[in-house]
Each structure stands twice: as structure tokens, then as C-alpha cells.
Coordinates of C-alpha atoms in Angstrom, one line a residue:
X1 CA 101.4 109.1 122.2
X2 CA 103.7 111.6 123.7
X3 CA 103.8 114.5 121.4
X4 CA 107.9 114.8 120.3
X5 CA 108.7 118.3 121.2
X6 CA 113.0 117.1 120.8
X7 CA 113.9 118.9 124.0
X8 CA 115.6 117.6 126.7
X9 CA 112.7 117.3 129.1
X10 CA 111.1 114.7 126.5
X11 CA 114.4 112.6 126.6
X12 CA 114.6 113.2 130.7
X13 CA 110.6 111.6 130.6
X14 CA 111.6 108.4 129.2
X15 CA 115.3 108.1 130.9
X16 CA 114.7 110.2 133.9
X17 CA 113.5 106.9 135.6
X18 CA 116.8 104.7 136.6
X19 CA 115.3 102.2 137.9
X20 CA 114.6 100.8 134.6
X21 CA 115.3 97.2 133.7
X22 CA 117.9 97.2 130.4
X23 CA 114.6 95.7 128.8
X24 CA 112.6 98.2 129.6
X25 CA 115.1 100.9 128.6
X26 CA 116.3 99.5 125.2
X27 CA 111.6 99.4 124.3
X28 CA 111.7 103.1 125.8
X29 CA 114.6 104.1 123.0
X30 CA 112.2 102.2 120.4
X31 CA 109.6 104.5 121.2
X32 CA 111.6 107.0 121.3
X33 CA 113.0 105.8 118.1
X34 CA 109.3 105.7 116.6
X35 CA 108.0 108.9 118.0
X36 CA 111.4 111.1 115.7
X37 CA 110.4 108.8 112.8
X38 CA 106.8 109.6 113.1
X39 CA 107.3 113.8 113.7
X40 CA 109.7 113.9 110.8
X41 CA 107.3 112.1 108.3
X42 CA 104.9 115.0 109.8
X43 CA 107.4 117.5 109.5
X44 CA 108.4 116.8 105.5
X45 CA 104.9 116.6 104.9
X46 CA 103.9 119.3 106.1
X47 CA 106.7 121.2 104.2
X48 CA 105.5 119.3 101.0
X49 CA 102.1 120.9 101.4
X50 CA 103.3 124.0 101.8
X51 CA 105.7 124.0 98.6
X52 CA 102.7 122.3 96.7
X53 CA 100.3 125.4 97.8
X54 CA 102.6 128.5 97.2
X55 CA 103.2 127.1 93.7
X56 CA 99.3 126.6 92.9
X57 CA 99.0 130.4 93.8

């Protein structure tokens, strides 16, 4: 999996290419789609832990 850094370069990775089918492009915005969803789970948890430690010490 690509790691989802949300700068343009990542975008430019998956669109840069035009000679993409329309089939291929609207699966490359699904994964695009899934790779956001996936790094903000990440990102919430990651907050969560970190609320859940400083209020343990």
C-alpha cells in the first residue's frame, strides 16, 4: 500500500497517468478513496492513545 502522505505528488501518482481508461481511473479514486479512510482511522487512533495515556499519568 502506498503510504497517504495527502500531498499533491500522491494525487499526481495515481492521476498523473492520462492514458487511463475511465475504468481504471474511477478504481484508482477508490483506492485513493480507501487509502484517506484507512490514514484517518490511523490518525484518530493514534490521537485516542495519546489522550488515554496523558490522562493515566
Amino acid at each position: 500500500m502506498i503510504n497517504n502522505t495527502g500531498g499533491p505528488g500522491w494525487v499526481n501518482y495515481f492521476f498523473g497517468n492520462t492514458e487511463c481508461s475511465k475504468d481504471q481511473l474511477n478504481l484508482k479514486k477508490m483506492e485513493i478513496l480507501a487509502c484517506r479512510t484507512i490514514h484517518q482511522v490511523s490518525t484518530i487512533s493514534f490521537i485516542a492513545d495519546r489522550l488515554i495515556r496523558w490522562k493515566l499519568t
